[in-house]
């Protein structure tokens, strides 16, 4: 049973950096992934893909967020992280992490999401 869990502060001040970590647990040792992504959903709006880090460590970002977004991984800890700089109230959203298994080719595993509010 694969589980993903987002963690990080729920409140960030404008102009600061939003930092979140996704921890992957469960499943068998043979479970493998091709990519790990961050997706967010502002209140009352749809899902927005932010970026991805692939199995070989390559990163790709949304052109709307590329200048402010950085995704990294720590394979020894089964974790990958998100950093979003210079945040504004428009960055208030529920943030999700998701993993794509090699056997599927689709993002089958998702975290429950964590709400982040950007406000003074």
XYZ file of C-alpha atoms in Angstrom:
120
model
C 0.000 0.000 0.000
C 1.847 3.035 -1.287
C 1.252 6.260 0.597
C 2.363 9.814 -0.115
C 2.293 12.514 2.544
C 2.901 16.237 2.073
C 4.412 18.192 4.940
C 5.406 21.779 5.596
C 4.122 25.035 7.075
C 0.502 25.934 6.470
C 1.103 29.685 6.557
C 3.713 31.618 4.580
C 4.194 35.376 4.447
C 4.271 37.240 1.114
C 7.710 37.466 -0.519
C 8.959 34.443 1.430
C 9.709 30.944 0.138
C 7.175 28.129 0.299
C 8.839 24.792 1.078
C 7.068 21.424 1.078
C 8.277 17.841 1.333
C 6.582 14.686 0.063
C 7.390 11.426 1.818
C 6.730 8.156 -0.007
C 6.134 5.033 2.074
C 4.671 1.558 1.798
C 4.604 -0.727 -1.203
C 7.022 -3.497 -2.023
C 10.718 -3.124 -2.683
C 10.052 -3.887 -6.334
C 7.782 -0.858 -6.726
C 9.381 1.604 -9.114
C 8.431 5.056 -10.325
C 9.119 7.013 -13.482
C 8.284 10.497 -12.157
C 7.196 12.540 -9.158
C 5.112 15.710 -9.590
C 3.726 18.634 -7.636
C 0.205 19.869 -8.406
C -1.804 22.601 -6.683
C -5.427 23.732 -6.548
C -6.307 27.309 -5.562
C -9.664 27.799 -3.805
C -12.526 27.519 -6.283
C -10.200 26.750 -9.199
C -8.924 23.712 -11.071
C -5.765 21.684 -10.702
C -2.516 23.285 -11.849
C 0.535 21.184 -12.660
C 3.650 22.820 -11.247
C 6.557 20.588 -12.150
C 8.096 17.128 -12.172
C 11.302 15.321 -11.375
C 11.877 12.107 -13.335
C 13.572 8.841 -12.446
C 16.909 10.051 -13.794
C 16.763 13.344 -11.891
C 15.672 15.576 -14.771
C 13.333 18.426 -13.872
C 10.639 20.178 -15.888
C 8.441 23.067 -14.775
C 5.294 24.872 -15.801
C 6.243 27.881 -17.938
C 4.067 30.016 -15.656
C 6.055 29.040 -12.562
C 9.476 28.043 -13.898
C 11.263 31.163 -12.679
C 10.092 30.601 -9.095
C 9.954 26.798 -8.783
C 12.534 24.210 -7.805
C 11.973 20.473 -7.289
C 14.550 18.176 -5.737
C 14.745 14.634 -4.397
C 16.451 12.617 -1.698
C 16.251 8.969 -2.707
C 17.856 7.746 0.515
C 14.942 9.231 2.486
C 12.232 8.417 -0.067
C 11.417 12.099 -0.303
C 11.102 14.843 -2.876
C 10.580 18.526 -2.203
C 9.126 21.713 -3.629
C 10.349 25.268 -3.234
C 8.356 28.221 -4.521
C 9.990 31.607 -4.060
C 8.560 35.125 -3.819
C 5.071 33.935 -2.959
C 1.969 36.125 -3.112
C -1.640 35.563 -1.958
C -2.278 34.105 -5.436
C -0.170 31.118 -4.373
C -2.688 30.164 -1.680
C -3.811 26.632 -2.555
C -3.966 22.988 -1.600
C -0.694 21.428 -2.709
C -0.493 17.785 -3.800
C 2.383 15.462 -4.557
C 1.911 12.516 -6.906
C 3.926 9.558 -8.172
C 3.805 7.749 -11.513
C 4.575 3.994 -11.417
C 6.665 2.507 -14.219
C 4.043 -0.174 -14.796
C 1.243 2.353 -15.371
C 2.520 5.436 -17.149
C -0.022 7.510 -15.191
C -0.028 9.240 -11.792
C -1.808 6.602 -9.718
C -0.534 7.601 -6.270
C -1.470 10.944 -4.709
C -1.052 12.534 -1.313
C -4.089 13.864 0.528
C -2.936 17.435 -0.071
C -1.837 20.145 2.313
C -3.346 23.608 2.484
C -0.933 26.538 2.300
C -2.107 30.087 2.924
C -0.022 33.092 1.912
C -0.936 35.972 4.183
C 0.485 38.428 6.677
